[in-house]
Amino acid sequence: MGNQRITRVFGAVNIGSFRISAIVAGINEVGDMVVLGSGHRASQGIKRGFVTDMAAATYAVRDAIDRAEKMADTAVQKVWIGCSGAGLASRIDQFDAEIGGRRIEQEDIDQLLISAKDVIQPDGRMVLHAQPAQYRLDGAHGVIDPKGLHAERLGVDIHIMLADGAPIRNLTEAVQSAHLEVEAVVGSPIAAGQACLSPEERDLGVALVEFGGEVTNVAIYEQGMLKDMMSIPMGSADITDAIASAFGIRRFQAERLKCVNGSAIASPHDHREMIPVNAPGEEGTGPIARHADDKNRIPRAELIGVITGQLGTLMEEVNKALKTMRFTGQRGKQVVFTGGGAELVGLADYAQAAIGKPVRIGRVAHLAGLAEAHVKPGFSTLAGLVLYAAADPVDIRALGRSHTSTVRLGKLGMVGRVYQALREYF
């Protein structure tokens, strides 16, 4: 694979509240995806998915893409942007047309989508994308390509991702100010779903919980498409803040305690285990933490108590979201957690007990060339962005602007290869 010539190069930037990550990937001569370079840095100028400091956000974006470009030894001019905030919302619109029992031609499909474009009502919000998710023939769902079939009525389910206009324009401007063109803004539930969910899971029904730094998105997939989603303005950074407040320490110390010694599951030995607040080599520096001993160590049980207290609040909100979206009964059996917060030890067991459904941690499927540091739940959206870009999904908003081209649900050859890789992974 490494000797194959790269025929197409594209870049992606995931703008999160905790980190900003970038990736440069390519498609080789045989249609396989190869990650050429990836990089990340601490987020700046972003709060709960919204740009709060344009100059700082622009600098962070430029720094992240520079790191990826340096590793790839390739520059990119256009990028796909991942967005987790900005009031994301998802819905499915349906549109039908009479065919009269005859054989469906490509022109019928093209005209169906062009007509469907005119009935989309964004209700004052920005449409990030409007894509054909599946077709229907006389009420039969799940048709991938209706061309050549006969039907009285041809219908299409269109997935629409909405967002608040001003926050999206701010994100776009931050990237453009970093001397990059924006190919498209992609809602993070779409990208993370591409990276972490198998086609079978998306078809049977699954809830994807993106446990991010300051935002947690809960998305419902069913019949192969994203049906609904809700955002919760809480994330793993709230756990860090709770630790900092409980022990009177700095945020960076609290983050280290959470990542190195934290867990979502308590054990009988936690009360006897004392963990140092300071990192190795920093002993004797800074103030003594609240509840610490003379060596500035705290009981691990107290740390886990603070973590589970915050997790309990988050799981209550996740449960409310699942019930609001009617993810119950036979429809709601599987929950997948991803995002940086999903890297917390014991989260799957804790969430399974709190939600009352089977839970697994969603990790990035194997991508050739992807750095080991980025094969983690916290980078699932980043990996999903390049999978999404490679599939080249059709957006019906662009139809009719030039000559009508063949409309499909994505580049099925590339998607097929990605799906095969996902099947092997799961």
Short mmCIF file of C-alpha atoms in Angstrom, two decimals:
data_model
loop_
_atom_site.label_atom_id
_atom_site.label_comp_id
_atom_site.label_asym_id
_atom_site.label_seq_id
_atom_site.Cartn_x
_atom_site.Cartn_y
_atom_site.Cartn_z
CA MET A 1 0.00 0.00 0.00
CA GLY A 2 2.83 2.36 0.84
CA ASN A 3 4.14 2.14 -2.76
CA GLN A 4 0.83 3.13 -4.32
CA ARG A 5 0.64 6.63 -5.77
CA ILE A 6 -1.70 9.01 -3.93
CA THR A 7 -4.29 10.34 -6.36
CA ARG A 8 -6.31 12.57 -4.05
CA VAL A 9 -5.37 14.45 -0.87
CA PHE A 10 -7.71 16.08 1.59
CA GLY A 11 -7.53 17.57 5.07
CA ALA A 12 -9.81 17.80 8.08
CA VAL A 13 -9.85 19.79 11.31
CA ASN A 14 -11.92 18.87 14.36
CA ILE A 15 -12.53 21.96 16.48
CA GLY A 16 -13.22 20.80 20.00
CA SER A 17 -13.36 22.59 23.32
CA PHE A 18 -10.50 20.52 24.80
CA ARG A 19 -8.27 20.00 21.75
CA ILE A 20 -8.07 20.97 18.12
CA SER A 21 -6.89 18.12 15.91
CA ALA A 22 -6.05 17.91 12.23
CA ILE A 23 -5.43 15.17 9.71
CA VAL A 24 -4.10 14.92 6.17
CA ALA A 25 -5.17 11.80 4.26
CA GLY A 26 -5.13 10.52 0.73
CA ILE A 27 -6.67 7.96 -1.58
CA ASN A 28 -4.22 5.80 -3.49
CA GLU A 29 -4.48 4.26 -6.95
CA VAL A 30 -6.47 1.26 -5.78
CA GLY A 31 -8.94 3.34 -3.77
CA ASP A 32 -7.55 2.69 -0.29
CA MET A 33 -7.30 5.44 2.28
CA VAL A 34 -3.92 6.29 3.77
CA VAL A 35 -3.38 8.74 6.61
CA LEU A 36 -0.38 10.85 5.66
CA GLY A 37 -0.15 12.93 8.81
CA SER A 38 -2.08 13.96 11.90
CA GLY A 39 -1.56 16.35 14.79
CA HIS A 40 -3.30 18.01 17.69
CA ARG A 41 -2.84 20.76 20.26
CA ALA A 42 -4.73 22.20 23.21
CA SER A 43 -7.80 24.15 22.20
CA GLN A 44 -7.83 27.93 22.46
CA GLY A 45 -10.62 30.41 21.90
CA ILE A 46 -13.34 27.72 21.98
CA LYS A 47 -15.94 27.29 24.73
CA ARG A 48 -18.56 24.53 24.58
CA GLY A 49 -18.16 24.36 20.81
CA PHE A 50 -18.46 28.11 20.24
CA VAL A 51 -15.69 30.49 19.17
CA THR A 52 -15.06 32.96 21.99
CA ASP A 53 -11.72 34.39 20.82
CA MET A 54 -11.23 34.55 17.06
CA ALA A 55 -7.49 35.24 17.10
CA ALA A 56 -6.76 32.43 19.57
CA ALA A 57 -8.97 29.94 17.70
CA THR A 58 -7.32 30.81 14.38
CA TYR A 59 -3.85 30.34 15.86
CA ALA A 60 -4.81 26.94 17.30
CA VAL A 61 -6.29 25.76 14.00
CA ARG A 62 -3.22 26.86 12.06
CA ASP A 63 -0.91 25.19 14.58
CA ALA A 64 -2.82 21.88 14.43
CA ILE A 65 -2.89 21.76 10.63
CA ASP A 66 0.80 22.74 10.47
CA ARG A 67 1.67 19.73 12.64
CA ALA A 68 -0.34 17.39 10.41
CA GLU A 69 1.14 18.88 7.23
CA LYS A 70 4.67 18.59 8.58
CA MET A 71 4.17 14.89 9.32
CA ALA A 72 2.55 14.34 5.93
CA ASP A 73 5.12 16.45 4.10
CA THR A 74 2.12 17.72 2.16
CA ALA A 75 0.16 20.98 2.32
CA VAL A 76 -3.60 21.23 2.00
CA GLN A 77 -5.67 24.20 0.90
CA LYS A 78 -9.16 22.91 1.74
CA VAL A 79 -10.39 21.19 4.89
CA TRP A 80 -13.52 19.56 6.25
CA ILE A 81 -14.46 20.96 9.66
CA GLY A 82 -15.91 18.95 12.54
CA CYS A 83 -18.30 20.83 14.82
CA SER A 84 -19.83 19.62 18.11
CA GLY A 85 -21.55 22.79 19.32
CA ALA A 86 -23.44 25.60 17.55
CA GLY A 87 -26.84 24.19 18.52
CA LEU A 88 -26.65 21.13 16.26
CA ALA A 89 -29.95 19.46 15.41
CA SER A 90 -30.85 16.58 13.12
CA ARG A 91 -34.04 15.64 11.34
CA ILE A 92 -35.35 13.47 8.51
CA ASP A 93 -37.58 14.99 5.80
CA GLN A 94 -39.48 12.85 3.32
CA PHE A 95 -40.42 13.62 -0.27
CA ASP A 96 -42.35 11.53 -2.80
CA ALA A 97 -43.06 11.69 -6.53
CA GLU A 98 -45.38 9.76 -8.85
CA ILE A 99 -43.66 7.35 -11.23
CA GLY A 100 -46.74 5.58 -12.59
CA GLY A 101 -45.43 2.03 -12.47
CA ARG A 102 -42.72 2.53 -15.08
CA ARG A 103 -39.02 1.79 -14.87
CA ILE A 104 -37.08 4.36 -12.80
CA GLU A 105 -34.37 6.20 -14.74
CA GLN A 106 -31.51 8.31 -13.42
CA GLU A 107 -33.38 11.43 -14.52
CA ASP A 108 -36.26 10.50 -12.20
CA ILE A 109 -33.88 10.28 -9.24
CA ASP A 110 -32.20 13.56 -10.13
CA GLN A 111 -35.53 15.37 -10.47
CA LEU A 112 -36.82 13.87 -7.20
CA LEU A 113 -33.88 15.31 -5.30
CA ILE A 114 -34.00 18.68 -7.05
CA SER A 115 -37.71 18.95 -6.15
CA ALA A 116 -37.01 17.82 -2.58
CA LYS A 117 -34.45 20.62 -2.22
CA ASP A 118 -37.20 23.21 -2.67
CA VAL A 119 -39.32 21.93 0.21
CA ILE A 120 -36.62 22.05 2.91
CA GLN A 121 -37.64 24.51 5.62
CA PRO A 122 -34.68 25.45 7.83
CA ASP A 123 -36.85 27.68 10.06
CA GLY A 124 -34.26 30.42 10.25
CA ARG A 125 -31.33 28.11 10.93
CA MET A 126 -28.36 27.11 8.80
CA VAL A 127 -28.50 23.83 6.87
CA LEU A 128 -25.10 22.15 7.21
CA HIS A 129 -26.11 19.43 4.81
CA ALA A 130 -29.16 17.85 3.20
CA GLN A 131 -28.38 14.37 1.93
CA PRO A 132 -30.40 11.46 0.55
CA ALA A 133 -30.26 8.79 3.24
CA GLN A 134 -32.40 6.10 1.60
CA TYR A 135 -35.06 5.71 -1.07
CA ARG A 136 -38.55 4.24 -0.83
CA LEU A 137 -40.50 2.35 -3.48
CA ASP A 138 -44.28 2.23 -2.87
CA GLY A 139 -43.61 2.41 0.87
CA ALA A 140 -40.78 -0.15 0.94
CA HIS A 141 -37.85 1.39 2.85
CA GLY A 142 -34.11 0.88 2.69
CA VAL A 143 -33.56 1.08 -1.08
CA ILE A 144 -29.97 2.16 -1.83
CA ASP A 145 -30.27 2.63 -5.61
CA PRO A 146 -33.76 2.61 -7.18
CA LYS A 147 -32.49 2.96 -10.76
CA GLY A 148 -33.86 0.22 -13.00
CA LEU A 149 -36.69 -0.77 -10.63
CA HIS A 150 -40.41 -0.23 -11.20
CA ALA A 151 -42.72 1.66 -8.83
CA GLU A 152 -45.90 3.67 -8.62
CA ARG A 153 -44.27 6.15 -6.22
CA LEU A 154 -40.63 6.93 -5.60
CA GLY A 155 -39.72 8.54 -2.27
CA VAL A 156 -36.56 9.69 -0.54
CA ASP A 157 -35.64 10.23 3.11
CA ILE A 158 -33.39 13.28 3.37
CA HIS A 159 -31.16 13.72 6.37
CA ILE A 160 -30.83 17.37 7.33
CA MET A 161 -28.28 18.70 9.81
CA LEU A 162 -29.12 22.13 11.19
CA ALA A 163 -27.09 24.57 13.26
CA ASP A 164 -27.22 28.17 14.46
CA GLY A 165 -25.86 30.38 11.71
CA ALA A 166 -23.66 32.83 13.64
CA PRO A 167 -21.57 30.19 15.51
CA ILE A 168 -20.96 28.29 12.27
CA ARG A 169 -19.86 31.46 10.52
CA ASN A 170 -17.44 32.12 13.40
CA LEU A 171 -15.96 28.61 13.09
CA THR A 172 -15.65 29.03 9.34
CA GLU A 173 -13.98 32.42 9.69
CA ALA A 174 -11.49 31.05 12.22
CA VAL A 175 -10.43 28.39 9.70
CA GLN A 176 -10.39 30.79 6.76
CA SER A 177 -8.24 33.20 8.75
CA ALA A 178 -5.77 30.32 9.10
CA HIS A 179 -5.41 30.49 5.29
CA LEU A 180 -7.58 27.46 4.59
CA GLU A 181 -10.69 27.03 2.46
CA VAL A 182 -13.65 25.28 4.07
CA GLU A 183 -14.91 22.32 2.09
CA ALA A 184 -17.85 21.75 4.46
CA VAL A 185 -18.82 21.85 8.13
CA VAL A 186 -19.79 18.40 9.41
CA GLY A 187 -21.72 17.75 12.60
CA SER A 188 -19.55 15.63 14.88
CA PRO A 189 -22.25 12.93 15.39
CA ILE A 190 -22.08 12.22 11.65
CA ALA A 191 -18.28 11.97 11.63
CA ALA A 192 -18.04 9.96 14.86
CA GLY A 193 -20.72 7.59 13.59
CA GLN A 194 -18.67 6.94 10.47
CA ALA A 195 -15.64 6.06 12.57
CA CYS A 196 -17.16 4.10 15.47
CA LEU A 197 -20.35 2.38 14.32
CA SER A 198 -20.64 -0.63 12.07
CA PRO A 199 -23.22 -0.58 9.25
CA GLU A 200 -25.16 -3.28 11.10
CA GLU A 201 -25.34 -1.20 14.27
CA ARG A 202 -26.57 1.81 12.34
CA ASP A 203 -29.23 -0.36 10.73
CA LEU A 204 -30.46 -2.15 13.86
CA GLY A 205 -30.53 0.97 16.03
CA VAL A 206 -27.87 2.41 18.29
CA ALA A 207 -27.32 5.45 20.46
CA LEU A 208 -23.98 7.20 20.00
CA VAL A 209 -22.89 9.32 22.98
CA GLU A 210 -20.03 11.69 22.21
CA PHE A 211 -18.55 12.48 25.60
CA GLY A 212 -16.53 15.56 24.69
CA GLY A 213 -14.66 18.14 26.70
CA GLU A 214 -17.52 20.57 27.24
CA VAL A 215 -20.37 19.18 25.12
CA THR A 216 -21.95 15.73 25.06
CA ASN A 217 -23.96 14.88 21.95
CA VAL A 218 -26.46 12.02 22.04
CA ALA A 219 -27.37 10.75 18.56
CA ILE A 220 -29.80 8.01 17.53
CA TYR A 221 -29.06 5.91 14.46
CA GLU A 222 -31.68 3.64 12.92
CA GLN A 223 -32.25 2.08 9.49
CA GLY A 224 -28.75 3.09 8.54
CA MET A 225 -29.10 6.82 9.18
CA LEU A 226 -28.97 9.43 11.90
CA LYS A 227 -32.56 9.93 13.01
CA ASP A 228 -32.33 12.36 15.93
CA MET A 229 -29.85 14.02 18.27
CA MET A 230 -29.66 16.20 21.36
CA SER A 231 -26.79 18.18 22.87
CA ILE A 232 -25.97 18.35 26.58
CA PRO A 233 -23.80 21.31 27.69
CA MET A 234 -21.64 19.11 29.91
CA GLY A 235 -18.46 17.16 29.34
CA SER A 236 -15.31 15.71 30.80
CA ALA A 237 -13.98 19.20 31.58
CA ASP A 238 -16.76 19.53 34.14
CA ILE A 239 -15.29 16.51 35.95
CA THR A 240 -11.88 18.19 35.90
CA ASP A 241 -13.37 21.39 37.34
CA ALA A 242 -15.18 19.43 40.06
CA ILE A 243 -11.88 17.77 41.08
CA ALA A 244 -10.09 21.11 41.13
CA SER A 245 -12.80 22.64 43.31
CA ALA A 246 -13.09 19.66 45.67
CA PHE A 247 -9.36 19.58 46.46
CA GLY A 248 -8.44 23.22 45.92
CA ILE A 249 -5.90 22.48 43.20
CA ARG A 250 -5.08 23.80 39.73
CA ARG A 251 -6.96 22.57 36.65
CA PHE A 252 -3.86 20.97 35.12
CA GLN A 253 -3.33 19.00 38.35
CA ALA A 254 -6.97 17.92 38.38
CA GLU A 255 -6.77 16.82 34.74
CA ARG A 256 -3.69 14.72 35.48
CA LEU A 257 -5.35 13.10 38.50
CA LYS A 258 -8.42 12.29 36.42
CA CYS A 259 -6.45 10.76 33.55
CA VAL A 260 -3.76 8.95 35.55
CA ASN A 261 -5.58 7.84 38.70
CA GLY A 262 -9.25 8.41 37.95
CA SER A 263 -11.87 5.72 37.43
CA ALA A 264 -15.62 5.45 37.11
CA ILE A 265 -15.66 2.28 39.24
CA ALA A 266 -14.68 2.12 42.91
CA SER A 267 -12.77 -0.78 44.44
CA PRO A 268 -12.35 -1.92 48.08
CA HIS A 269 -8.69 -0.86 48.04
CA ASP A 270 -9.36 2.79 47.13
CA HIS A 271 -9.64 3.95 50.76
CA ARG A 272 -6.16 2.66 51.54
CA GLU A 273 -4.50 4.03 48.40
CA MET A 274 -3.03 7.52 48.66
CA ILE A 275 -2.22 9.22 45.36
CA PRO A 276 0.11 12.21 44.92
CA VAL A 277 -1.40 15.48 43.74
CA ASN A 278 1.86 16.63 42.16
CA ALA A 279 3.46 14.97 39.17
CA PRO A 280 6.81 13.16 39.59
CA GLY A 281 9.58 15.69 40.01
CA GLU A 282 7.19 18.38 41.28
CA GLU A 283 7.01 17.15 44.87
CA GLY A 284 7.08 19.93 47.42
CA THR A 285 5.84 22.59 45.01
CA GLY A 286 2.53 24.40 45.22
CA PRO A 287 -0.05 24.45 48.02
CA ILE A 288 -1.19 21.38 49.92
CA ALA A 289 -4.46 20.02 48.52
CA ARG A 290 -7.57 19.92 50.65
CA HIS A 291 -7.91 16.56 52.48
CA ALA A 292 -4.26 15.73 51.63
CA ASP A 293 -1.69 14.26 54.00
CA ASP A 294 1.69 15.85 54.79
CA LYS A 295 3.09 14.46 51.52
CA ASN A 296 0.30 16.13 49.53
CA ARG A 297 -1.44 12.87 48.78
CA ILE A 298 -5.20 12.32 48.71
CA PRO A 299 -7.24 9.12 49.12
CA ARG A 300 -8.09 7.64 45.76
CA ALA A 301 -11.57 6.90 47.08
CA GLU A 302 -12.26 10.64 47.43
CA LEU A 303 -11.10 11.30 43.87
CA ILE A 304 -13.36 8.56 42.51
CA GLY A 305 -16.23 9.90 44.59
CA VAL A 306 -15.94 13.31 42.92
CA ILE A 307 -15.72 11.71 39.46
CA THR A 308 -18.74 9.46 39.93
CA GLY A 309 -20.73 12.34 41.40
CA GLN A 310 -20.28 14.31 38.16
CA LEU A 311 -20.83 11.23 36.04
CA GLY A 312 -24.12 10.59 37.82
CA THR A 313 -25.37 14.03 36.80
CA LEU A 314 -24.30 13.49 33.20
CA MET A 315 -25.93 10.04 33.00
CA GLU A 316 -29.20 11.52 34.24
CA GLU A 317 -29.09 13.96 31.32
CA VAL A 318 -28.17 11.20 28.88
CA ASN A 319 -31.11 9.12 30.11
CA LYS A 320 -33.45 12.09 29.69
CA ALA A 321 -32.21 12.60 26.14
CA LEU A 322 -32.68 8.91 25.28
CA LYS A 323 -36.23 8.94 26.63
CA THR A 324 -37.07 12.18 24.81
CA MET A 325 -35.88 10.60 21.55
CA ARG A 326 -37.80 7.40 22.41
CA PHE A 327 -34.76 5.17 22.41
CA THR A 328 -36.56 2.50 24.39
CA GLY A 329 -37.80 -1.08 24.16
CA GLN A 330 -36.68 -3.16 21.19
CA ARG A 331 -35.44 -0.06 19.42
CA GLY A 332 -32.98 0.91 22.13
CA LYS A 333 -30.59 -1.91 22.95
CA GLN A 334 -27.07 -0.67 22.30
CA VAL A 335 -25.26 2.47 23.45
CA VAL A 336 -21.79 3.43 22.22
CA PHE A 337 -19.69 6.02 24.05
CA THR A 338 -16.92 7.86 22.26
CA GLY A 339 -15.05 11.15 22.59
CA GLY A 340 -12.23 12.08 24.96
CA GLY A 341 -14.37 11.50 28.05
CA ALA A 342 -14.91 7.88 26.98
CA GLU A 343 -11.24 7.18 27.74
CA LEU A 344 -11.99 7.28 31.49
CA VAL A 345 -11.27 3.90 33.08
CA GLY A 346 -14.42 1.93 33.89
CA LEU A 347 -16.80 4.24 32.02
CA ALA A 348 -18.52 1.46 30.06
CA ASP A 349 -19.41 -0.50 33.23
CA TYR A 350 -20.59 2.64 35.02
CA ALA A 351 -22.70 3.82 32.08
CA GLN A 352 -24.22 0.39 31.56
CA ALA A 353 -25.42 0.31 35.16
CA ALA A 354 -26.67 3.91 35.03
CA ILE A 355 -28.46 3.67 31.68
CA GLY A 356 -29.61 0.08 31.94
CA LYS A 357 -28.47 -0.85 28.41
CA PRO A 358 -25.42 -2.60 26.96
CA VAL A 359 -22.60 -0.09 26.55
CA ARG A 360 -19.33 -0.31 24.67
CA ILE A 361 -16.58 2.21 24.01
CA GLY A 362 -16.38 3.29 20.37
CA ARG A 363 -12.86 3.41 19.02
CA VAL A 364 -11.47 4.38 15.67
CA ALA A 365 -11.40 1.59 13.11
CA HIS A 366 -7.99 0.79 11.63
CA LEU A 367 -6.80 3.42 9.18
CA ALA A 368 -3.45 2.85 7.49
CA GLY A 369 -0.90 5.37 8.66
CA LEU A 370 -2.89 6.77 11.58
CA ALA A 371 -0.60 7.57 14.52
CA GLU A 372 -1.03 5.28 17.51
CA ALA A 373 -1.72 8.31 19.72
CA HIS A 374 -4.78 9.08 17.61
CA VAL A 375 -6.34 5.60 17.66
CA LYS A 376 -8.44 6.56 20.67
CA PRO A 377 -12.07 7.52 21.33
CA GLY A 378 -11.03 11.15 21.66
CA PHE A 379 -10.02 11.22 17.99
CA SER A 380 -13.01 9.35 16.55
CA THR A 381 -14.55 12.50 15.07
CA LEU A 382 -11.25 13.41 13.40
CA ALA A 383 -10.95 9.98 11.78
CA GLY A 384 -14.62 10.06 10.85
CA LEU A 385 -14.15 13.34 9.00
CA VAL A 386 -11.76 11.78 6.49
CA LEU A 387 -14.01 8.72 6.10
CA TYR A 388 -16.91 11.06 5.44
CA ALA A 389 -14.87 13.12 2.98
CA ALA A 390 -13.72 9.99 1.13
CA ALA A 391 -17.32 8.79 0.75
CA ASP A 392 -18.04 12.11 -0.98
CA PRO A 393 -21.70 12.27 0.08
CA VAL A 394 -24.16 14.10 -2.15
CA ASP A 395 -25.68 17.31 -0.84
CA ILE A 396 -28.91 18.04 -2.68
CA ARG A 397 -28.48 21.77 -2.08
CA ALA A 398 -25.82 21.75 -4.80
CA LEU A 399 -28.04 20.07 -7.40
CA GLY A 400 -29.33 22.16 -10.26
CA ARG A 401 -26.53 24.74 -10.03
CA SER A 402 -24.71 23.21 -13.00
CA HIS A 403 -25.21 20.17 -15.19
CA THR A 404 -27.06 17.37 -13.45
CA SER A 405 -24.73 14.58 -12.44
CA THR A 406 -25.36 11.04 -11.31
CA VAL A 407 -26.81 11.14 -7.79
CA ARG A 408 -25.92 8.38 -5.36
CA LEU A 409 -25.63 7.90 -1.63
CA GLY A 410 -21.86 8.28 -1.74
CA LYS A 411 -18.96 6.81 -3.68
CA LEU A 412 -20.10 3.27 -3.10
CA GLY A 413 -16.75 1.71 -4.04
CA MET A 414 -14.91 3.67 -1.36
CA VAL A 415 -17.72 3.27 1.14
CA GLY A 416 -17.71 -0.46 0.49
CA ARG A 417 -14.02 -0.68 1.33
CA VAL A 418 -14.51 1.37 4.48
CA TYR A 419 -17.48 -0.79 5.52
CA GLN A 420 -15.43 -3.94 4.95
CA ALA A 421 -12.69 -2.54 7.18
CA LEU A 422 -15.28 -1.75 9.84
CA ARG A 423 -16.73 -5.26 9.67
CA GLU A 424 -13.27 -6.74 10.13
CA TYR A 425 -12.64 -4.37 13.04
CA PHE A 426 -15.87 -5.21 14.86
#
